[in-house]
Structure formats: C-alpha cells, structure tokens
Amino acid sequence: MEILSLLGQGVLLSLQPLNLLLILIGVTLGLFIGAMPGLGSVNGVAILLPITFLVPPGSAIIFLAAIYYGAMYGGAISSITLGIPGASTAVATTFDGRPLALQGKASLALVTAALASFVGGTVANVLFTLFAPVLAAVALSFGPPEIFALMLLAFATFVGLGGDDIPKTILSICLGLVLGSVGFDQISGAPRLVLFDISGFLHGINFLVLAIGVYGIGEMLWTIEQTRGEVTTTTARISVRGMLSDTRESVKRGWKGTAIGSFLGFFVGVLPAAGATPGSLMSYGVAKMVARRPEEFGKGHPGGVAAPEAANNSASTGAMLPMLTLGIPGSPTTAILLGGMVIWGLVPGPRLFVDESEFVWGLIGSFYVSNVVAVAVNLAFIPLFIWMLRMPFTILAPMIFVLSIVGGYAATRDMHDMWLIVIFGFAAFFLRKFDYPLAPAVLAIVLGPIAEPTLRQSLLLSSGDPSIFFTRPIAGPITIAALVLIFLPAIKLLRRGRGKTMADEG
Amino acid sequence: MTIERRVFLGLAAAAMLSVAPLQAVAQEWQPRKPIDFVIMAGPGGGADQIARFIQSVAEQNDMTSRPLVPNNKGGGSGAEALIALANTNDPDHTLLVTLNSFFTTPLRQENLGIDITSFTPIAMMGVDPFVLWVHKDQGISTVEEFVEAAKAADGEWVMGGTGKGQEDSIVIAFLAGAYDLRIKYIPYDGGGAVAKDLAGQQVMATVNNPAEAKGFYDSGDFVPLLAFSDERLPAYPDVPTAKEKGQDFSYYNQRAVVGPPGMSEEAAAYYRDLFTRIYETDAWQGYLQSESLSPLWMNAEEQRAYWDTQITRHRELLAAMGE
C-alpha cells in the first residue's frame, strides 16, 4: 500500500503543468529523434541534456525520460515506412514491419507498433513499481558467465531466422561476428582488426552503420533492381475505420508477440550491459519460435512487429531500474542520464531510492504518464507517416539515401562511417542476390560484442574451465536451454531434407 | 529567400556591431563556431561525466559565446581521440578532455605516431585518486586482512578493473608486486561495470575512483581499505594511504583539458582564461569535493613539465607490468 501512495504522489507530481508540458514536448521530440535513422535516444538525450539545466532536477529527468520513451516509439516509424531502422532498438521491427508496409498495410504495422509499445511500457512500469528492489538483486547476481549464457540463448532463438540454408546462415553470423570484433580488444587492451590502419576502425563498426547500410541502401538497391525503376509506392490509405479494423487485427495476431516482448524485454533491459537492442531482437526470435506458423514471420506478420516494439519500450523502463536502484547504467542512454543526475547534484547509488524518494517516484510516476502521452501522440501522427509513404519512389528513394547517409554520420560524427554505409549497402545487395540471409549478421554484430568479452571474462574466472557455464546456479539452466534450442531445430531441419523453397528473409 | 537573406545580413551586421566595441577594447580572440569538446572515453564514464559537468557550468553561467559540444571518441583506449586532435583542421575550435590514457595510449600504441608533447596545455581541472575497495560481506576491514585473504586464496583472488594498461591495472600491478600477491585480473569495459560486479560479488576487490564507488559506499556495501593518494582523502578520513603503510606510491587519474597541436596563442589564452573561470566557480569546487577529486592547479608551463614526468613514470610502470 505504501508503494501505491508513493506512486500516486509521483503521478500527481508529473501531472503538474510544467512537468506535463515537458513530457509532451519530450515525447514528441523523442518520437522524431527516434524516427530519424541514426539519431537514437542516446544522441537525443545527450544533445538535449544542456537544456535541462534550466529546470529543477525532478523535471529535468522527467523530460529526458520522456525523450527516451518517445524515441522507443519513434524508432518503429522509419523501420516500417522506410525500411531503415530509426534506432538500433528498432532493427527487429523492420523484419516484419517493412513487408507489411510493402503490402499496403503500413497502418496495420504502425498501429501494432504503437499498441505493443504501450502494453510493453505499461507492463514494465507495473513490474518496476512492484519489484524494483528484488530485481536489483537479480541484476547483481548476473556476472559474466550468466550474461554469456543469456547471449547464447539469444543466438539460439535466432537459429531459424536465416531460413533453411544452414551453411549460409552460419556464414552470415560469422560475418557479423568478425565485423563486431573490429576495433578494440577489451580483454588484452589492444587495438585489433584496425583494417588498413584506418583510424575510423578504432571505434569499431557501429551496429547502426551496418544496419543502415543493409536496410537503407541495400534495400533500396534491391527495390530498384526488382522493379526496374518502375516502382510506385503502395496504395497506403488511412481512415478512422481502417485504423479501428487495424487495431482489431493487431490485437488478434499480435497479442502473443506483445506479451513475450513485454516480459522478456523488461527482464533483459534490467540486466546491465544488455539493454533494449538485444531485448527486442530476442523477443522477435522467441515470438517466431512459439508462433503457430513461424514461416509467416519475416513476410509481414503483426506479431513480428509487436514483439520487438513491446520489448524495446519495456526494456527502456527496465534499464532505468539498475540506474535508480544501484546507480549503474542498464543501457547507453541511462549512462548519460546518470551523468545528468550528477550535474543536478544527486548521488546515484543504492541510497537514491531512500534519500531522494520524491525524485525517484516522480520519475516512476512520469513513466506512466509519458506512456499514455506517447501512444496518443504516436497514433495522432500515423496519418502523416502514411502520407509520406504515398510519395512516388522516385522521390522517396533519394530521401532514403540522404537519410541513411546523414543518419550514419549522426551516430559517430565520422565521415569514415558514411563510406562504410555505402560499402555495406552494396555488399548487402550482392549477398542478397546470392540468397544469403542478412538478419543473422545484424544480430551477430549486436550480440557478439557483448558475448565475446563475457565469454573470455568467464574463462579467466575459471582459469579456462568451460564447466563454469554449467555449474553456476543461474548460468547452468540458461546454457542448457540454449544448447537444446540450438540443436533441436538443426536436427529438425536436417530431417526435412532438401527440395523445400528457401524462405527469404531480409 | 531574399527576405531571409536580408534578415541574415541584418543580424550579421548587428552581431558585428555588438562585437566590435569589445574587440576594440581587448583585441580578444573569441571562438567563431561551436567548440568540438572531444572526450577520450565513451558516453557515461568518468571522463564523460566530467566533460558534461564542465559543459553545464559553462552553459549555466553563459561563459562562452559559442557552445562546447561534447564528442565521445573512446575508441582504442582514446587513440581515436588523440588522432582526431592531432589531425584536426581547426585547432582553435577543438579541445580534449583527458585521462591518463593521454600518457599510456601513445606509449602502448607507438605506431600511432602521436607525440603528446606537441599538444597545447590548457587546464588541469583536478586529479582523481584511486581507492582499494572490498565488499562488506568479505569481512575485511584493513589492508593487512586483505593481504592475508588474497594470499590464502592462492591464485584465485579475483579483482575487476577496466583493462590491461588502464589506470586501475597499474595500481593493481603495484599492489601485487608490493605485497607479493597472485591476482586474477578480470577486465571490464568501464568503472561502472567494475563497481557493479563488486556489488554483486562477482569479483572480490576493485581499485575504483571514489566517484565510481561512492553510491555503494554510502549504502554500506563497499568498504574502502587503502587510498593511493598523497594525503588522506577528506571524504574518507579513516582510510590510510599507501604511503602511511610504508609504500612510496601514489597514483591519480588526470582530469585535464588539452588543446591540439598548433592551437594559436590567442585561442590558447582564451581557453586558459575560460577554464580558470570554470575552475573557480562554486559548482566546480563543489564537484571536486563531492567526487573526491584533488585540486592540482597548474599553469601551462607546469602542465608541460607534469606531462614529461608522467610520460617517464608511465613508461616505467608499463615496463614493470610487462607491457
């Protein structure tokens, strides 16, 4: 009951005129920041941090959290309408969101994304409110072996993602892993794979650079080639009645994905080092796995939009949990928020919940309010995004190209990355022509850099003995589950034999 | 279009008029565009926090005519940032927020061809001491107990840090040598991650800056055993220094602002004045105190001399570690 009264005060605090206004501005700004390819919540929060020096700390963090929230909603928009992930957290959304848009069902995809985000956010808020201290303890019990086991599980859920051609899927994963290891070796503390001694490779290959190259440039080249330039866009229409029927369909076909994303996303988000991107990718994989007809995923299934979208919102709230309860960032964005808290004169750490109770509960209250505001703002803007889609391809294609290039630059502010995007775009086009699935490479470049150091840290801890992954109480069951998942479908696929058409995933 | 242009010209003229008297009086150099405030580390770490705090002080007090724009270039232990500075085409509008990788990275990656003595000293904002921490459930409260426990673990004593050649690994290497310990060192990707795994008792001890461990110290989870500072830290008056324990060793992380090679004298003078004023604000003094940074103010000449001694010292320390 005490929690409810604290939460009530928090909600009231965030409904004060100044805070409500900041939430409205923050969510709307966040929506567009998230929708811009390349600009994600990290850049948005970092760029707008100085503005918050003008308002009290409680309002400042509410504003930044609203941006974070809005960006999670916004990421889906360009993933669906343009096929370019608006932020790393929305990459999985392109897998089914883009096909839906191409089938003229963009509004179904956008409505599904908005609703799933809302449910994901709400579930996360409730879990956060009720179980914050318990979950903080869980987060601490995840050391390197546990995180590695979790990453293994994430890979396992994606075994089927590449379609039936296992060698090509494995090659794609390896390609992603190699690209993910470029730059710096954290364990030995030395640079590695700095190709041709180009200093731009020192910061590694940003996940977004690959994703924008593959899905922005690569996809555009593909469309041009497929249609010989005769593309006019889909006949996307928008009406109130249409949106209502979309709502019905998205609930009917997306609820399972939403449920998976909401819970899985939150849990992965709570674990420091993981964050919303792996959370959304894993949720997509699990949703596909448990679906009645998994083969529909990747061709425009609302569940494939709902799962990652529910997960990235849920995970962004989850990532706030270690930040508020322990003073440890759960994601890159919360790392900047922590810096903000120091600037505002707060001491992040386990005492924050007690010493700054009003600040903390004001923020938690604002999550609830931001979530409602975000879904309303998002739904209100859907007609605008649909209108964008109706532009002829001859206008849209150059726009996508420019957005891809600008987005790639925004992420690291390095010309080097712009060239990489173009190179990856062409490479992706040719790989796709030869039926190589690309999603596994994208998955590998995001999970690899988390999996590799934790694997090596674990083996350092155990002096090289791999049984550490089986004997620890939390890591053990996860590792075994992952291994079972990896080998089951492989055996199934081998049994099915040849002669099946290969599923085309993009 | 024409209207916009006219407005623009008008504004430009107004701006020139408003600046003109100032220039006439002081002939002072002013930044003409946003200042690229490069940080030698990724977002969220200690150096990043300090850079953004400095930015907030400058912003709140309206101290610069053009904003400081933080730009994280943490790649390759800061190598990326050093290269960016060495090759900048606008040395008057570029600054670097450093830590000790300013000294160690060019030594460890000699092929970079970076000579930090060619950089322009601007301001030493403070130095960050290191403290040895254990979790309270270890039941250890003194260095002597720590040494005993580490020896008893017989090679299985696990400490976390931010990686080989990084500041804390230098301190841990010293500790191992001085007390003849065999330590299993696990590298993490930042001080925050290290503190988290000490809180979760995934590792047995760490060497963290006070700022990184403060939250857990306040909650009673972390116990400080030894400070690697010259004097006892005001915020931790009961924690003995290594010097008191008979070890002639202290180690700090520098929190300094540096300009690129080739920065003009006028620009350097402007930034030195700017950071002196930032240093003197109550906000920065309060930050030094709350984050347990030690003041170590130096003028440009003293900073150059300090760099020379630090390069020599780090060369020795790294050589002793086998790096």
PDB file of C-alpha atoms in Angstrom, chain A residues 42 46-47 49-50 53-54 139-147 183-184 186-191 197 199-200 202-204 272 325-329 332 335-336 338-340 342-344 346-351 412-414 453 457-458 460-463 472, chain B residues 36 43-45 48-49 52-53 55-57 59-60 69-77 79-80 83 87 108-109 111-112 156 158 162-164 166 184-190 192-193 195-197 199-203 214-216 218-219 221 287 291 323:
ATOM      1  CA  VAL A  42      21.405   8.194 -26.828  1.00  0.00           C
ATOM      2  CA  ALA A  46      22.949  13.762 -24.893  1.00  0.00           C
ATOM      3  CA  ILE A  47      22.113  16.693 -27.181  1.00  0.00           C
ATOM      4  CA  LEU A  49      20.929  17.436 -21.686  1.00  0.00           C
ATOM      5  CA  PRO A  50      22.134  21.069 -21.511  1.00  0.00           C
ATOM      6  CA  PHE A  53      19.997  22.875 -16.575  1.00  0.00           C
ATOM      7  CA  LEU A  54      17.173  25.418 -16.651  1.00  0.00           C
ATOM      8  CA  ALA A 139      20.649  -7.856 -11.816  1.00  0.00           C
ATOM      9  CA  LEU A 140      23.631  -8.061  -9.459  1.00  0.00           C
ATOM     10  CA  SER A 141      23.621 -11.852  -9.490  1.00  0.00           C
ATOM     11  CA  PHE A 142      24.288 -11.770 -13.241  1.00  0.00           C
ATOM     12  CA  GLY A 143      28.053 -11.951 -13.622  1.00  0.00           C
ATOM     13  CA  PRO A 144      29.962 -12.613 -16.853  1.00  0.00           C
ATOM     14  CA  PRO A 145      29.005 -16.337 -17.131  1.00  0.00           C
ATOM     15  CA  GLU A 146      25.312 -15.536 -16.733  1.00  0.00           C
ATOM     16  CA  ILE A 147      25.388 -12.760 -19.330  1.00  0.00           C
ATOM     17  CA  GLY A 183      38.398  -2.051 -33.262  1.00  0.00           C
ATOM     18  CA  PHE A 184      39.498  -2.748 -29.748  1.00  0.00           C
ATOM     19  CA  GLN A 186      38.796  -5.108 -24.254  1.00  0.00           C
ATOM     20  CA  ILE A 187      40.441  -8.128 -22.655  1.00  0.00           C
ATOM     21  CA  SER A 188      44.005  -7.625 -23.875  1.00  0.00           C
ATOM     22  CA  GLY A 189      43.545  -3.850 -24.003  1.00  0.00           C
ATOM     23  CA  ALA A 190      44.947  -3.600 -27.506  1.00  0.00           C
ATOM     24  CA  PRO A 191      43.532  -2.469 -30.849  1.00  0.00           C
ATOM     25  CA  ASP A 197      45.312   1.180 -40.316  1.00  0.00           C
ATOM     26  CA  SER A 199      41.742   5.297 -37.641  1.00  0.00           C
ATOM     27  CA  GLY A 200      37.978   5.178 -38.140  1.00  0.00           C
ATOM     28  CA  LEU A 202      39.438   2.184 -33.896  1.00  0.00           C
ATOM     29  CA  HIS A 203      35.927   2.805 -32.602  1.00  0.00           C
ATOM     30  CA  GLY A 204      34.765  -0.429 -34.127  1.00  0.00           C
ATOM     31  CA  PRO A 272      23.241  -4.084 -17.027  1.00  0.00           C
ATOM     32  CA  THR A 325      18.338   1.320  -7.544  1.00  0.00           C
ATOM     33  CA  LEU A 326      22.092   0.824  -7.936  1.00  0.00           C
ATOM     34  CA  GLY A 327      23.425   3.829  -9.797  1.00  0.00           C
ATOM     35  CA  ILE A 328      24.535   1.589 -12.648  1.00  0.00           C
ATOM     36  CA  PRO A 329      23.516   2.218 -16.237  1.00  0.00           C
ATOM     37  CA  PRO A 332      23.957   3.698 -23.078  1.00  0.00           C
ATOM     38  CA  ALA A 335      24.562   6.171 -18.711  1.00  0.00           C
ATOM     39  CA  ILE A 336      24.007   9.727 -19.935  1.00  0.00           C
ATOM     40  CA  LEU A 338      23.315   9.135 -14.707  1.00  0.00           C
ATOM     41  CA  GLY A 339      25.750  11.856 -15.736  1.00  0.00           C
ATOM     42  CA  GLY A 340      22.818  14.242 -15.726  1.00  0.00           C
ATOM     43  CA  VAL A 342      25.432  14.135 -11.023  1.00  0.00           C
ATOM     44  CA  ILE A 343      25.148  17.514 -12.758  1.00  0.00           C
ATOM     45  CA  TRP A 344      21.853  18.141 -10.985  1.00  0.00           C
ATOM     46  CA  LEU A 346      22.196  13.969  -6.927  1.00  0.00           C
ATOM     47  CA  VAL A 347      24.233  10.974  -5.822  1.00  0.00           C
ATOM     48  CA  PRO A 348      23.289   7.939  -7.894  1.00  0.00           C
ATOM     49  CA  GLY A 349      23.533   4.713  -5.953  1.00  0.00           C
ATOM     50  CA  PRO A 350      21.594   2.399  -3.704  1.00  0.00           C
ATOM     51  CA  ARG A 351      20.671   5.267  -1.364  1.00  0.00           C
ATOM     52  CA  THR A 412      29.536   8.836 -34.626  1.00  0.00           C
ATOM     53  CA  ARG A 413      30.165  12.122 -36.465  1.00  0.00           C
ATOM     54  CA  ASP A 414      32.810  10.463 -38.600  1.00  0.00           C
ATOM     55  CA  PRO A 453      34.096 -10.266 -23.534  1.00  0.00           C
ATOM     56  CA  GLN A 457      35.920 -12.971 -18.627  1.00  0.00           C
ATOM     57  CA  SER A 458      34.184 -16.183 -17.575  1.00  0.00           C
ATOM     58  CA  LEU A 460      39.525 -16.073 -16.974  1.00  0.00           C
ATOM     59  CA  LEU A 461      37.466 -16.533 -13.812  1.00  0.00           C
ATOM     60  CA  SER A 462      37.504 -20.309 -14.165  1.00  0.00           C
ATOM     61  CA  SER A 463      41.121 -20.495 -15.392  1.00  0.00           C
ATOM     62  CA  ARG A 472      26.653 -21.842 -11.640  1.00  0.00           C
TER      63      ARG A 472
ATOM     64  CA  ASP B  36      34.415  20.462 -30.550  1.00  0.00           C
ATOM     65  CA  PRO B  43      29.452   8.088 -23.008  1.00  0.00           C
ATOM     66  CA  GLY B  44      28.694   7.517 -19.337  1.00  0.00           C
ATOM     67  CA  GLY B  45      32.196   7.019 -17.950  1.00  0.00           C
ATOM     68  CA  ASP B  48      32.390  11.824 -19.974  1.00  0.00           C
ATOM     69  CA  GLN B  49      30.677  12.834 -16.761  1.00  0.00           C
ATOM     70  CA  ARG B  52      29.356  17.186 -19.414  1.00  0.00           C
ATOM     71  CA  PHE B  53      29.613  18.761 -15.990  1.00  0.00           C
ATOM     72  CA  GLN B  55      29.715  21.949 -20.243  1.00  0.00           C
ATOM     73  CA  SER B  56      26.859  22.502 -17.799  1.00  0.00           C
ATOM     74  CA  VAL B  57      28.885  25.032 -15.783  1.00  0.00           C
ATOM     75  CA  GLU B  59      26.270  26.859 -20.135  1.00  0.00           C
ATOM     76  CA  GLN B  60      24.630  27.903 -16.868  1.00  0.00           C
ATOM     77  CA  VAL B  69      29.774  20.343 -27.881  1.00  0.00           C
ATOM     78  CA  PRO B  70      30.761  17.027 -26.233  1.00  0.00           C
ATOM     79  CA  ASN B  71      32.024  14.473 -28.738  1.00  0.00           C
ATOM     80  CA  ASN B  72      32.845  10.981 -27.462  1.00  0.00           C
ATOM     81  CA  LYS B  73      35.794   9.329 -29.159  1.00  0.00           C
ATOM     82  CA  GLY B  74      36.718   6.498 -26.851  1.00  0.00           C
ATOM     83  CA  GLY B  75      37.916   4.026 -29.483  1.00  0.00           C
ATOM     84  CA  GLY B  76      41.234   2.246 -28.932  1.00  0.00           C
ATOM     85  CA  SER B  77      41.680   3.493 -25.352  1.00  0.00           C
ATOM     86  CA  ALA B  79      43.690   6.551 -29.597  1.00  0.00           C
ATOM     87  CA  GLU B  80      40.835   7.718 -31.763  1.00  0.00           C
ATOM     88  CA  ILE B  83      44.375  11.043 -33.726  1.00  0.00           C
ATOM     89  CA  ASN B  87      44.797  15.815 -37.394  1.00  0.00           C
ATOM     90  CA  ARG B 108      51.391   1.343 -25.723  1.00  0.00           C
ATOM     91  CA  GLN B 109      50.468   2.002 -29.339  1.00  0.00           C
ATOM     92  CA  ASN B 111      52.595   3.047 -34.290  1.00  0.00           C
ATOM     93  CA  LEU B 112      50.020   5.792 -33.809  1.00  0.00           C
ATOM     94  CA  GLU B 156      42.174 -17.486  -7.005  1.00  0.00           C
ATOM     95  CA  VAL B 158      39.751 -12.161  -8.330  1.00  0.00           C
ATOM     96  CA  THR B 162      38.960  -1.592 -16.734  1.00  0.00           C
ATOM     97  CA  GLY B 163      41.640  -3.477 -18.661  1.00  0.00           C
ATOM     98  CA  LYS B 164      45.329  -4.084 -19.097  1.00  0.00           C
ATOM     99  CA  GLN B 166      44.468   1.117 -17.784  1.00  0.00           C
ATOM    100  CA  LYS B 184      43.393 -12.918 -11.178  1.00  0.00           C
ATOM    101  CA  TYR B 185      42.542  -9.743 -13.067  1.00  0.00           C
ATOM    102  CA  ILE B 186      39.238  -9.547 -14.991  1.00  0.00           C
ATOM    103  CA  PRO B 187      38.923  -6.634 -17.420  1.00  0.00           C
ATOM    104  CA  TYR B 188      35.572  -4.849 -17.810  1.00  0.00           C
ATOM    105  CA  ASP B 189      34.553  -2.105 -20.175  1.00  0.00           C
ATOM    106  CA  GLY B 190      34.241   0.696 -17.637  1.00  0.00           C
ATOM    107  CA  GLY B 192      30.650   1.405 -13.630  1.00  0.00           C
ATOM    108  CA  ALA B 193      30.677  -2.223 -14.743  1.00  0.00           C
ATOM    109  CA  ALA B 195      31.643  -1.417  -9.390  1.00  0.00           C
ATOM    110  CA  LYS B 196      28.520  -3.380 -10.328  1.00  0.00           C
ATOM    111  CA  ASP B 197      30.333  -6.694 -10.267  1.00  0.00           C
ATOM    112  CA  ALA B 199      28.401  -5.090  -5.584  1.00  0.00           C
ATOM    113  CA  GLY B 200      27.232  -8.458  -6.937  1.00  0.00           C
ATOM    114  CA  GLN B 201      30.380 -10.104  -5.515  1.00  0.00           C
ATOM    115  CA  GLN B 202      31.375 -11.473  -8.900  1.00  0.00           C
ATOM    116  CA  VAL B 203      34.840 -10.121  -8.079  1.00  0.00           C
ATOM    117  CA  LYS B 214      30.549   6.358  -3.738  1.00  0.00           C
ATOM    118  CA  GLY B 215      26.933   5.203  -4.075  1.00  0.00           C
ATOM    119  CA  PHE B 216      27.793   1.766  -2.747  1.00  0.00           C
ATOM    120  CA  ASP B 218      27.124   5.421   1.176  1.00  0.00           C
ATOM    121  CA  SER B 219      24.854   2.383   1.334  1.00  0.00           C
ATOM    122  CA  ASP B 221      28.081  -2.212   0.676  1.00  0.00           C
ATOM    123  CA  TYR B 287      32.140  18.894  -7.735  1.00  0.00           C
ATOM    124  CA  GLU B 291      33.511  13.435  -6.140  1.00  0.00           C
ATOM    125  CA  GLU B 323      53.534  -4.112 -21.371  1.00  0.00           C
TER     126      GLU B 323
END
